[in-house]
mmCIF file of C-alpha atoms in Angstrom:
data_model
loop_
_atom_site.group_PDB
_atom_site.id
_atom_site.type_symbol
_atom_site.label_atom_id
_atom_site.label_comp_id
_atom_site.label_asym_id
_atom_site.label_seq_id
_atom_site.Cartn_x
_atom_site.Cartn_y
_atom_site.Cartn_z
ATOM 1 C CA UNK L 30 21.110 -8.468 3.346
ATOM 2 C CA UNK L 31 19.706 -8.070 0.192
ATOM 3 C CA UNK L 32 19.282 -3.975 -0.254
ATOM 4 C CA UNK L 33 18.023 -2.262 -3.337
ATOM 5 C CA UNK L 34 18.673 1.452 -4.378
ATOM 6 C CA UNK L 35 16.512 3.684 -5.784
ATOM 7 C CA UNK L 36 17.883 7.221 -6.687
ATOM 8 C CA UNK L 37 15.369 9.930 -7.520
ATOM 9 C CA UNK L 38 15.162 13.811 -6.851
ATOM 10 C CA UNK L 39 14.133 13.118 -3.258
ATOM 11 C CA UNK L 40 16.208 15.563 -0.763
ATOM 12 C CA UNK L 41 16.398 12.420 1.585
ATOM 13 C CA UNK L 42 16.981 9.012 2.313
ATOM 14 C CA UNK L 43 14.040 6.720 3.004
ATOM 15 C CA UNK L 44 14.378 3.078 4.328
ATOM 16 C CA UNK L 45 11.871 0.378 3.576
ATOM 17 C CA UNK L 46 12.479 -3.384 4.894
ATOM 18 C CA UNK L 47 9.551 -5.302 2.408
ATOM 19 C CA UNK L 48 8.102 -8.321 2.692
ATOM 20 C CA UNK L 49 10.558 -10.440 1.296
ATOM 21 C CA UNK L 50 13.107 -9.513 4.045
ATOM 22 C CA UNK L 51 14.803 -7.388 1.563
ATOM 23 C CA UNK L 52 15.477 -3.519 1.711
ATOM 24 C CA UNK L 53 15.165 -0.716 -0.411
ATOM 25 C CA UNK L 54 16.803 2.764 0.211
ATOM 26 C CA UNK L 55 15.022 5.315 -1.828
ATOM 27 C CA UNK L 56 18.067 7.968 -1.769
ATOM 28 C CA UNK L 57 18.524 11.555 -3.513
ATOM 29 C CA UNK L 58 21.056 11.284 -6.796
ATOM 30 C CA UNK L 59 23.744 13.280 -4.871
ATOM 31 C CA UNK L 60 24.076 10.656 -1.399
ATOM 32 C CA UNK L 61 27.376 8.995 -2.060
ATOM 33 C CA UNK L 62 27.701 5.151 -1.950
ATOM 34 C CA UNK L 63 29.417 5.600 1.742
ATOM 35 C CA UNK L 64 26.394 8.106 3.294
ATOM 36 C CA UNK L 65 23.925 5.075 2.190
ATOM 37 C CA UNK L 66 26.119 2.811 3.887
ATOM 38 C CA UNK L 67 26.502 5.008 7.122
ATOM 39 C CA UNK L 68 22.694 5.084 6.846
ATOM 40 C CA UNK L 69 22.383 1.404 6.875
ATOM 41 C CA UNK L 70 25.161 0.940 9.446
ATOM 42 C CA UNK L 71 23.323 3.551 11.796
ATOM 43 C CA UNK L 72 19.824 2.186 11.028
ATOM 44 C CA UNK L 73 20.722 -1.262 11.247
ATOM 45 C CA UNK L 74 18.369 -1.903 14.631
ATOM 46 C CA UNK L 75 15.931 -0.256 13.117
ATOM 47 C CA UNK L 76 15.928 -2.561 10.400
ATOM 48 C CA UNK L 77 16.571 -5.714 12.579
ATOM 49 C CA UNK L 78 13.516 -4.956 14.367
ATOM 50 C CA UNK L 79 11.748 -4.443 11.560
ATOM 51 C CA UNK L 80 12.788 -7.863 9.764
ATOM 52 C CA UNK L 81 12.211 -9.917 13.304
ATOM 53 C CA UNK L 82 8.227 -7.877 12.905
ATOM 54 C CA UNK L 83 7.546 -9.257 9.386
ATOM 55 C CA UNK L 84 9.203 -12.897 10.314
ATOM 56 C CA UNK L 85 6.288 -12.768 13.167
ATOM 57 C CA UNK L 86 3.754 -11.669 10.700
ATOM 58 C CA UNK L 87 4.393 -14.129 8.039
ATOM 59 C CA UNK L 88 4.166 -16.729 10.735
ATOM 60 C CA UNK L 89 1.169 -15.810 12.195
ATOM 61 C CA UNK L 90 -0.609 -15.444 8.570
ATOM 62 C CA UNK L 91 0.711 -18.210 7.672
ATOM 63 C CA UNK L 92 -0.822 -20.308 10.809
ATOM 64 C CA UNK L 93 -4.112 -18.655 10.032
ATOM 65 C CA UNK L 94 -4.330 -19.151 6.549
ATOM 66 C CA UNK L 95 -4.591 -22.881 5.235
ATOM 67 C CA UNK L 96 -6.964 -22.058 2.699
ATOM 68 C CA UNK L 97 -4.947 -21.760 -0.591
ATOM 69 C CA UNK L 98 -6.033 -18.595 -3.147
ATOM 70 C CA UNK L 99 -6.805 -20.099 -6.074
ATOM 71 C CA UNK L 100 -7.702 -19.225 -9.533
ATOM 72 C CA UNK L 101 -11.284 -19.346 -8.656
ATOM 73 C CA UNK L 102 -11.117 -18.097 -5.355
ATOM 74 C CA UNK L 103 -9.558 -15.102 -6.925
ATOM 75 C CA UNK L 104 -12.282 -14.631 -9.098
ATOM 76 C CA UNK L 105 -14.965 -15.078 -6.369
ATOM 77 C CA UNK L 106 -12.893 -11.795 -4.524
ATOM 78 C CA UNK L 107 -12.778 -9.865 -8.048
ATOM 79 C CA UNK L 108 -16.504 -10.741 -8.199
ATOM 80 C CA UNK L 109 -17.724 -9.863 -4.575
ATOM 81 C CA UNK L 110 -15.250 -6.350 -5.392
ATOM 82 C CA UNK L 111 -17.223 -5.558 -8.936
ATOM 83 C CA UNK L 112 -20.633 -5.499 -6.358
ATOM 84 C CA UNK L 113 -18.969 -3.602 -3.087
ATOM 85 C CA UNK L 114 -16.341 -1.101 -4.482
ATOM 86 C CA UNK L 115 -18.101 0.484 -7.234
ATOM 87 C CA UNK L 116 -20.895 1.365 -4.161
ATOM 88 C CA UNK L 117 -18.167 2.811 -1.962
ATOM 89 C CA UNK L 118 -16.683 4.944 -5.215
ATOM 90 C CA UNK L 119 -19.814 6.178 -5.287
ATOM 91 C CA UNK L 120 -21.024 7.073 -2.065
ATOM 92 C CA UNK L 121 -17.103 9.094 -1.361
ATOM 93 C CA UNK L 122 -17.407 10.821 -4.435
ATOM 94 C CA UNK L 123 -20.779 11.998 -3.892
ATOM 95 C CA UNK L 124 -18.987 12.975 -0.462
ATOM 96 C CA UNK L 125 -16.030 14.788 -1.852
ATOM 97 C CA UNK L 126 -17.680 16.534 -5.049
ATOM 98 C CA UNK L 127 -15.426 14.554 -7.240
ATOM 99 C CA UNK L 128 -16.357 12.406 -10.899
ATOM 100 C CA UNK L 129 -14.302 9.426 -11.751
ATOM 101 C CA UNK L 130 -14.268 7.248 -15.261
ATOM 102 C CA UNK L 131 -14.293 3.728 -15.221
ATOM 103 C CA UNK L 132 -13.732 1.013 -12.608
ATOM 104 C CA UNK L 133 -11.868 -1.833 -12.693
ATOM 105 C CA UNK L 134 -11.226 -4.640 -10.571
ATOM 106 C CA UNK L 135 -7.567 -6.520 -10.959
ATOM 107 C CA UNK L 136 -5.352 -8.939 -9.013
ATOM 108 C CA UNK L 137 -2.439 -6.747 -8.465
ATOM 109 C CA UNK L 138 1.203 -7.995 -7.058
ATOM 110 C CA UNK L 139 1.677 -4.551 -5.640
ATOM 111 C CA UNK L 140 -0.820 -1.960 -6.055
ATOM 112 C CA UNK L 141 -4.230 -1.520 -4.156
ATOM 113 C CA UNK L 142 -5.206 0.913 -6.012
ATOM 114 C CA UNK L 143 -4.509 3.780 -8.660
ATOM 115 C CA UNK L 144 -6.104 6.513 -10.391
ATOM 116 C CA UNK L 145 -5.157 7.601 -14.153
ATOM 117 C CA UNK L 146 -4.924 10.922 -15.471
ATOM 118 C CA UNK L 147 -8.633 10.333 -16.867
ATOM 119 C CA UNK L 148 -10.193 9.217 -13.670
ATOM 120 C CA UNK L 149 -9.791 5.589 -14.086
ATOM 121 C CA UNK L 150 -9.733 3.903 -11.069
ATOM 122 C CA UNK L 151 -7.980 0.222 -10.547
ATOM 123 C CA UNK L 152 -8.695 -1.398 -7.114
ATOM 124 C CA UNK L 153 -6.967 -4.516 -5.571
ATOM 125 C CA UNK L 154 -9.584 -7.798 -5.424
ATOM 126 C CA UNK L 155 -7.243 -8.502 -1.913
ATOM 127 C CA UNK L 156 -9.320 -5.318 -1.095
ATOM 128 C CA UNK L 157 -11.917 -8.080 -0.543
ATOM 129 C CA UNK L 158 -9.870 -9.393 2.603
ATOM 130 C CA UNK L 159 -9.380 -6.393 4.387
ATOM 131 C CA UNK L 160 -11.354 -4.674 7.238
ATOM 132 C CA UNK L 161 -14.352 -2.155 5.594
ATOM 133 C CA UNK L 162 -11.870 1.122 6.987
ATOM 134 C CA UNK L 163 -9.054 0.021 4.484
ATOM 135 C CA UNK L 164 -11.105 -0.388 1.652
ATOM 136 C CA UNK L 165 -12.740 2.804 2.549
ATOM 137 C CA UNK L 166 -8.846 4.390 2.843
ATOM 138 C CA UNK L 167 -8.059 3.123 -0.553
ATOM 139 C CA UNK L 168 -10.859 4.506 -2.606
ATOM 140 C CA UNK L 169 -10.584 7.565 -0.608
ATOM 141 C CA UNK L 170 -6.950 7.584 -1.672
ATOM 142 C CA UNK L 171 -8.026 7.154 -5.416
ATOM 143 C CA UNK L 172 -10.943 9.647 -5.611
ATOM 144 C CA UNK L 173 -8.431 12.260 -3.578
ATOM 145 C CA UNK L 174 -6.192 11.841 -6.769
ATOM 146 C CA UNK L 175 -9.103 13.435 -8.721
ATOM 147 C CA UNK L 176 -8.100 16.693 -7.089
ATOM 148 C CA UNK L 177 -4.578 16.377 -6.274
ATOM 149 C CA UNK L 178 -2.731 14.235 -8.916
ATOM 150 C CA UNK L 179 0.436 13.531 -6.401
ATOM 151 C CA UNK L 180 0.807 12.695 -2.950
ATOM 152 C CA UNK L 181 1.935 16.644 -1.992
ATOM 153 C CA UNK L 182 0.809 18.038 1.340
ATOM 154 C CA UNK L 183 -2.437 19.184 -0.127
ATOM 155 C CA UNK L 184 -3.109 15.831 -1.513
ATOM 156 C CA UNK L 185 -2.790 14.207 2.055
ATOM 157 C CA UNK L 186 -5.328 17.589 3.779
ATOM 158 C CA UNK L 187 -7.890 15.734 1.219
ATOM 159 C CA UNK L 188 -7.942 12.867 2.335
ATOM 160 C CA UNK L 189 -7.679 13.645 6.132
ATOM 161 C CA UNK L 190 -10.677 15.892 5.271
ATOM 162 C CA UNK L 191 -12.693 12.751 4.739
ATOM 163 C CA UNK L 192 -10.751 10.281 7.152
ATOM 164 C CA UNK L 193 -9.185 12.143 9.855
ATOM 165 C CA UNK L 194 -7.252 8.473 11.095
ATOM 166 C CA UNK L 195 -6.467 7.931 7.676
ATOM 167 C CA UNK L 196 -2.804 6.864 9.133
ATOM 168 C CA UNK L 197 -4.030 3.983 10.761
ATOM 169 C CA UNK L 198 -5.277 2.543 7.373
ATOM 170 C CA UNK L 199 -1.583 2.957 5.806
ATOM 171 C CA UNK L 200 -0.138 1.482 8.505
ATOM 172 C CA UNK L 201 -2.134 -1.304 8.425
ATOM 173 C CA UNK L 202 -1.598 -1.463 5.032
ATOM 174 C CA UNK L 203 1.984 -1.685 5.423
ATOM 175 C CA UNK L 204 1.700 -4.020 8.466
ATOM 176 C CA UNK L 205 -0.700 -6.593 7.662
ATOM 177 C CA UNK L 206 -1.431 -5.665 4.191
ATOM 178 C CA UNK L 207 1.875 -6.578 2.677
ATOM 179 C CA UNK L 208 1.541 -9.849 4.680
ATOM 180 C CA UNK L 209 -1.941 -10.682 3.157
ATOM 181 C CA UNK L 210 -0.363 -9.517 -0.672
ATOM 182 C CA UNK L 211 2.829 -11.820 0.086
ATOM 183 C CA UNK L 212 0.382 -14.835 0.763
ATOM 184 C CA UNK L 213 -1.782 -14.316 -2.398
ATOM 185 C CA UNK L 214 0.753 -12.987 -5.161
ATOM 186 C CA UNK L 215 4.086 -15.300 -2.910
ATOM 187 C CA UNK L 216 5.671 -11.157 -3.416
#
């Protein structure tokens, strides 16, 4: 198993099995090399189950999608994203009382979206390929950062302000979303 740690000031320990089969434990600096590997140890269903899920996934995608994304089909999705997300930025910060900077459209490997400190906001072209709710979640997400610049408690009461099943969206961006990234970017 191919596991990656991360060590931060986080109080505890996180598990995340990614689309590459490999996992990354996002621990606190003071878990010892033997807690993480209880943790694993313990967990190790968990992540089993979790690997078998993504195996399916990738399968399925894969049997779904023959169409390879090339250079130009990229930039058809960048192009089709400069004329719909710039519409939806608009219409939830109208919404949510909230100003942003500029727009820009990119083919990320593992972002759909971020805000900067000046209100720049970056949004995935893969956006594109996605149901209308998860590109709604993301710029919500983004223009939410315009208020809270973090992902604190009182960041996630703004967005569930303006999507009250905002947790579907994440899931299926962890779900189906890292599938459709892993197909387009091979991450």
């Amino acid at each position: 198993m191919d596991v990656k740690i991360i060590r931060s000031n986080r109080k505890t320990v996180a598990i995340q099995v990614n689309s590459d089969l490999s996992i990354t434990i996002r621990a606190p600096h003071f878990a010892s090399e033997k807690d993480i590997e209880e943790i694993l140890m313990k967990k190790e269903a968990w992540i089993s189950k979790h690997i078998e899920e993504i195996k399916t996934r990738k399968k399925r995608f894969e049997s779904e999608s023959t169409d390879k994304f090339t250079p130009e089909k990229i930039k058809l999705l960048a192009d089709k994203a400069l004329e719909v997300i710039p519409m939806r930025v608009e219409y939830f910060a109208n919404i949510m009382g909230v100003t942003y900077g500029n727009i820009t459209i990119r083919n990320q490997k593992t972002r759909w979206g971020s805000c900067s400190s000046k209100g720049n906001l970056n949004f995935n072209c893969l956006l594109m390929l996605a149901p209308s709710e998860i590109l709604d979640y993301v710029v919500v997400h983004e223009l939410c950062h315009r208020k809270q610049m973090n992902h604190s408690k009182a960041f996630w009461l703004e967005v569930e302000k303006v999507l009250p099943d905002y947790k579907e969206s994440i899931e299926w961006l962890k779900e189906e979303g890292c599938q459709l990234m892993y197909l387009v970017t091979g991450r």
